[in-house]
PDB file of C-alpha atoms in Angstrom:
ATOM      1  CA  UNK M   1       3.977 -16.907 -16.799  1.00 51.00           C
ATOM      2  CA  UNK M   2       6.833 -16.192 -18.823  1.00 60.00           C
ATOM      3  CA  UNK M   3       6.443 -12.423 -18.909  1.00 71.00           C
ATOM      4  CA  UNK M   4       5.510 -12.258 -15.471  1.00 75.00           C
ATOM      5  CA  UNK M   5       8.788 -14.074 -14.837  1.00 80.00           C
ATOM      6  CA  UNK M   6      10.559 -11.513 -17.299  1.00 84.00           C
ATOM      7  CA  UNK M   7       9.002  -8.441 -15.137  1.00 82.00           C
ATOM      8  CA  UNK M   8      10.194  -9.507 -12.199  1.00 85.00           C
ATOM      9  CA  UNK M   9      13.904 -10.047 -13.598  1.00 87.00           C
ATOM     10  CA  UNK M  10      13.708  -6.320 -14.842  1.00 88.00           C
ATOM     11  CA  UNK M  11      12.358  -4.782 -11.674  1.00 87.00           C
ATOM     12  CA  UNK M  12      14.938  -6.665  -9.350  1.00 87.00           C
ATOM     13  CA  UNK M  13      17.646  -6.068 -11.966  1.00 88.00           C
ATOM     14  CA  UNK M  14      16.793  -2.206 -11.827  1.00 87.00           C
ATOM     15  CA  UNK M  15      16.732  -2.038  -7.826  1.00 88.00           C
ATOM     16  CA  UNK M  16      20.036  -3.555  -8.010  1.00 88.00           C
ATOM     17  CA  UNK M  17      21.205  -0.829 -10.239  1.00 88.00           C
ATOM     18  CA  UNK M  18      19.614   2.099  -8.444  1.00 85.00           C
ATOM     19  CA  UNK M  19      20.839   0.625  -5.089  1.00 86.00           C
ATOM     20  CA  UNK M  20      24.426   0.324  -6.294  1.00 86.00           C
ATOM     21  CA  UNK M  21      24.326   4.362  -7.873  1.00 83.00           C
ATOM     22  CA  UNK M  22      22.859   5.306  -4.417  1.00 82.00           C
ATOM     23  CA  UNK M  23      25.960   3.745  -2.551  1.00 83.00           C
ATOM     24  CA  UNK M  24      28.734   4.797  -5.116  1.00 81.00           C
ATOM     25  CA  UNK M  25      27.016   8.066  -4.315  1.00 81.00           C
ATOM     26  CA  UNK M  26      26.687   7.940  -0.803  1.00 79.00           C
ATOM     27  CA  UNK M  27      30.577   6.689  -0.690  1.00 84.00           C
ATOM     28  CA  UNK M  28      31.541   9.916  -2.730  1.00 82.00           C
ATOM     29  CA  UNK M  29      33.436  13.183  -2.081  1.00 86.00           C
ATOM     30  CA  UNK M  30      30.470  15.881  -0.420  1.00 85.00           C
ATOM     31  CA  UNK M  31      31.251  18.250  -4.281  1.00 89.00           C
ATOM     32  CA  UNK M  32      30.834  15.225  -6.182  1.00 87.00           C
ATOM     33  CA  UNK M  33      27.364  14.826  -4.390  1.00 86.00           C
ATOM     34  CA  UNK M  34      26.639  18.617  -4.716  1.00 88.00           C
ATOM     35  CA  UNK M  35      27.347  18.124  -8.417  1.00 90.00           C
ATOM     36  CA  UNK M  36      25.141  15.334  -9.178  1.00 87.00           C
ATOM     37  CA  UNK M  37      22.539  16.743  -7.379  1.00 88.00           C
ATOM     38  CA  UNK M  38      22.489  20.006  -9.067  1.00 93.00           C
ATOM     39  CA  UNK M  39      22.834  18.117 -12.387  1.00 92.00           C
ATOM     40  CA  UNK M  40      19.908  16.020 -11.477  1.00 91.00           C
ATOM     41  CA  UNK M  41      17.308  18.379 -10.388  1.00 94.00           C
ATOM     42  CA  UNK M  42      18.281  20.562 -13.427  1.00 96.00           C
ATOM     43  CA  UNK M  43      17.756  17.527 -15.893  1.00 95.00           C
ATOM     44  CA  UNK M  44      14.346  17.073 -14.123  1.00 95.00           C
ATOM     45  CA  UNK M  45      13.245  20.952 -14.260  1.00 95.00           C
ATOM     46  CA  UNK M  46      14.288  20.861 -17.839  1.00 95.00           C
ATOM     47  CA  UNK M  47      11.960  17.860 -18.534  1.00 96.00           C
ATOM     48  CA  UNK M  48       9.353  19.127 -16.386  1.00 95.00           C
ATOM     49  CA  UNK M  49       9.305  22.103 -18.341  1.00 95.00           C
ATOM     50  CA  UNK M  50       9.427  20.616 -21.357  1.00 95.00           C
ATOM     51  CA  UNK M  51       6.179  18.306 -20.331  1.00 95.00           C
ATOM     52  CA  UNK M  52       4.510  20.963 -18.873  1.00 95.00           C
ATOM     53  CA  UNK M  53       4.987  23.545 -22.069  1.00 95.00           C
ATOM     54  CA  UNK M  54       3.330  20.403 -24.187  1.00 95.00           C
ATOM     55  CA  UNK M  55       0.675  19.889 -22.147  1.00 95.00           C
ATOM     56  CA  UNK M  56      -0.359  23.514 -22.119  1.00 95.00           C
ATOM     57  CA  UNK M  57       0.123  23.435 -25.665  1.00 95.00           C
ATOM     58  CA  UNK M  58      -2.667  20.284 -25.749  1.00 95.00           C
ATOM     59  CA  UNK M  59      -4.982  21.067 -23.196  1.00 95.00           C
ATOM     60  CA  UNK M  60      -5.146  24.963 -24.642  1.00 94.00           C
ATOM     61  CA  UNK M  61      -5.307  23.834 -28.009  1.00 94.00           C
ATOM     62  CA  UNK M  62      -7.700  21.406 -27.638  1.00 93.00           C
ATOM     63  CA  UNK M  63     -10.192  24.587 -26.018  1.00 91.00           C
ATOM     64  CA  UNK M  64      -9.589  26.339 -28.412  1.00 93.00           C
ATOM     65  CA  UNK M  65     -10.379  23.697 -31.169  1.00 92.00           C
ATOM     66  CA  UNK M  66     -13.711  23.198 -29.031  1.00 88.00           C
ATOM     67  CA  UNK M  67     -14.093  27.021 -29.521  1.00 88.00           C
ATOM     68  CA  UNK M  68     -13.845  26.913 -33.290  1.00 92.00           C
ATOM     69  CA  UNK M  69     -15.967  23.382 -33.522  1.00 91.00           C
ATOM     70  CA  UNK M  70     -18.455  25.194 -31.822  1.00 87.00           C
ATOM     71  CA  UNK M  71     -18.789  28.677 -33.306  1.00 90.00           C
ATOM     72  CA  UNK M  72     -18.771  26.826 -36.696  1.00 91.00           C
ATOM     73  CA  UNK M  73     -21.768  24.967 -35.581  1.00 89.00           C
ATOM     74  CA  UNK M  74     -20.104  21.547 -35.519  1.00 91.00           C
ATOM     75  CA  UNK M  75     -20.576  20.707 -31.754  1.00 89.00           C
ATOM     76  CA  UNK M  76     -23.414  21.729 -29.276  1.00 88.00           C
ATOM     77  CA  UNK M  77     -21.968  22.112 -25.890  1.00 80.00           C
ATOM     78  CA  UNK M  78     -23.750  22.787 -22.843  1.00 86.00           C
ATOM     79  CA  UNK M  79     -21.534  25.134 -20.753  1.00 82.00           C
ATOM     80  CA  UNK M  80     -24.293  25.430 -18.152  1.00 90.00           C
ATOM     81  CA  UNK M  81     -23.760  21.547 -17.372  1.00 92.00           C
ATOM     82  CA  UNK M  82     -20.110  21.729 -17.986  1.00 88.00           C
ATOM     83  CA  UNK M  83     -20.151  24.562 -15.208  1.00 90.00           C
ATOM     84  CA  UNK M  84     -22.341  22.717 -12.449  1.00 90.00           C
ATOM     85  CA  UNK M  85     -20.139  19.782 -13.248  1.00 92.00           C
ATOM     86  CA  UNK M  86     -17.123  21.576 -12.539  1.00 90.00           C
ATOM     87  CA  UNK M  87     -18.461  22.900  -9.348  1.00 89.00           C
ATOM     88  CA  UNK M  88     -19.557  19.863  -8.157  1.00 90.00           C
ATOM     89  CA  UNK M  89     -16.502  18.270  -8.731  1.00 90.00           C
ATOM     90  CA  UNK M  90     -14.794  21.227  -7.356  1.00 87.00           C
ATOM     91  CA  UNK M  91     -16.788  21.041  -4.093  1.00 84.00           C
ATOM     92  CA  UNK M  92     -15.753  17.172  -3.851  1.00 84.00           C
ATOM     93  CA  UNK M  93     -11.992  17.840  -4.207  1.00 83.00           C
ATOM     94  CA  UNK M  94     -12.389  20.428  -1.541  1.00 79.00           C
ATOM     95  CA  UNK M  95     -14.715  18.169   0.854  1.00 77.00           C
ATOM     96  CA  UNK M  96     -12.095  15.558   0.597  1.00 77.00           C
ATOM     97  CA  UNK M  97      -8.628  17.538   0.605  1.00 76.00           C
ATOM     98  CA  UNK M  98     -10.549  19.644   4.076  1.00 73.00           C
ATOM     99  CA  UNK M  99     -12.350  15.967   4.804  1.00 68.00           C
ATOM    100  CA  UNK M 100     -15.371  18.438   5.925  1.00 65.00           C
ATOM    101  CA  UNK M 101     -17.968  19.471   3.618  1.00 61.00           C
ATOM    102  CA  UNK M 102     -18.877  23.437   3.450  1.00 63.00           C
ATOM    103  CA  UNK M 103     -21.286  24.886   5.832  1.00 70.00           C
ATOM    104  CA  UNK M 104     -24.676  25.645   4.860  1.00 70.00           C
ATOM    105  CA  UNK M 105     -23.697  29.340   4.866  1.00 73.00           C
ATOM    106  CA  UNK M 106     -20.768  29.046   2.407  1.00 75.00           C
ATOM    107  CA  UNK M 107     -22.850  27.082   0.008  1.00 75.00           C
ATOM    108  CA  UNK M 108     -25.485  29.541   0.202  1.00 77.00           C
ATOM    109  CA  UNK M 109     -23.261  32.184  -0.411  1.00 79.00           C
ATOM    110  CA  UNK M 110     -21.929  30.246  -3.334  1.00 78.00           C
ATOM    111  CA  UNK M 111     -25.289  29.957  -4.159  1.00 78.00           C
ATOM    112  CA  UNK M 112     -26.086  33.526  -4.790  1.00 79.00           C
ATOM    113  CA  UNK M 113     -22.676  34.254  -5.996  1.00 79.00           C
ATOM    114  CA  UNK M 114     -23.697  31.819  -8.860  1.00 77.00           C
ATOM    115  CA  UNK M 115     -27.184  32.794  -9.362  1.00 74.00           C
ATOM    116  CA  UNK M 116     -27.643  36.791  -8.800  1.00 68.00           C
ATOM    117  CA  UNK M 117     -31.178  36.681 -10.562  1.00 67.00           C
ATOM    118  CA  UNK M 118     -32.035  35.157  -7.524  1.00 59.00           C
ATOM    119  CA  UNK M 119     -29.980  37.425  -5.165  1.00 54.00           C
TER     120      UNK M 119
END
């Protein structure tokens, strides 16, 4: 109880805050609003950035420690699955993001596109 309690003091505490920026801000001269907006979205693209270069970093050196595992004979790994996987996964995103699955024609196509012993 008591940290739910505690939670909820912090969250209403921190809409109060954010509430009374947004009105000191709103009440402000139009440059003063100019300014804190161009500080604000370049303190977020500088932290985006930032993320985003570490992530790459991770994600790319985590393939490429797969890579190494691999060639050294540490790891088995079954790109074939790893593929189908991906495309299956791929096709869902699309279904649901178009919210109507390909036509029998385009996954035919994709078929032979994947396959061309078959083609």
């Amino acid at each position: 109880m008591g940290d739910s309690e505690d939670f909820d003091k912090v969250k209403d505490d921190a809409k109060n805050m954010i509430a009374k920026v947004m009105n000191n801000i709103s009440n402000s001269s139009s440059t003063q609003q100019l300014l804190i907006g161009t500080a604000s979205g370049w303190t977020t693209g500088y932290i985006t950035l930032k993320v985003g270069k570490t992530a790459a970093f991770a994600i790319g050196g985590g393939i490429i420690l797969l890579q190494i595992a691999q060639n050294q004979g540490y790891i088995k790994i079954d790109w074939d699955r790893i593929r189908k996987k991906a495309a299956k996964t791929s096709e869902a995103v699309e279904t649901n993001i178009t919210q109507n699955a390909p036509s029998w024609m385009q996954q035919f196509k994709k078929f032979i596109n994947n396959n061309s012993c078959f083609a």
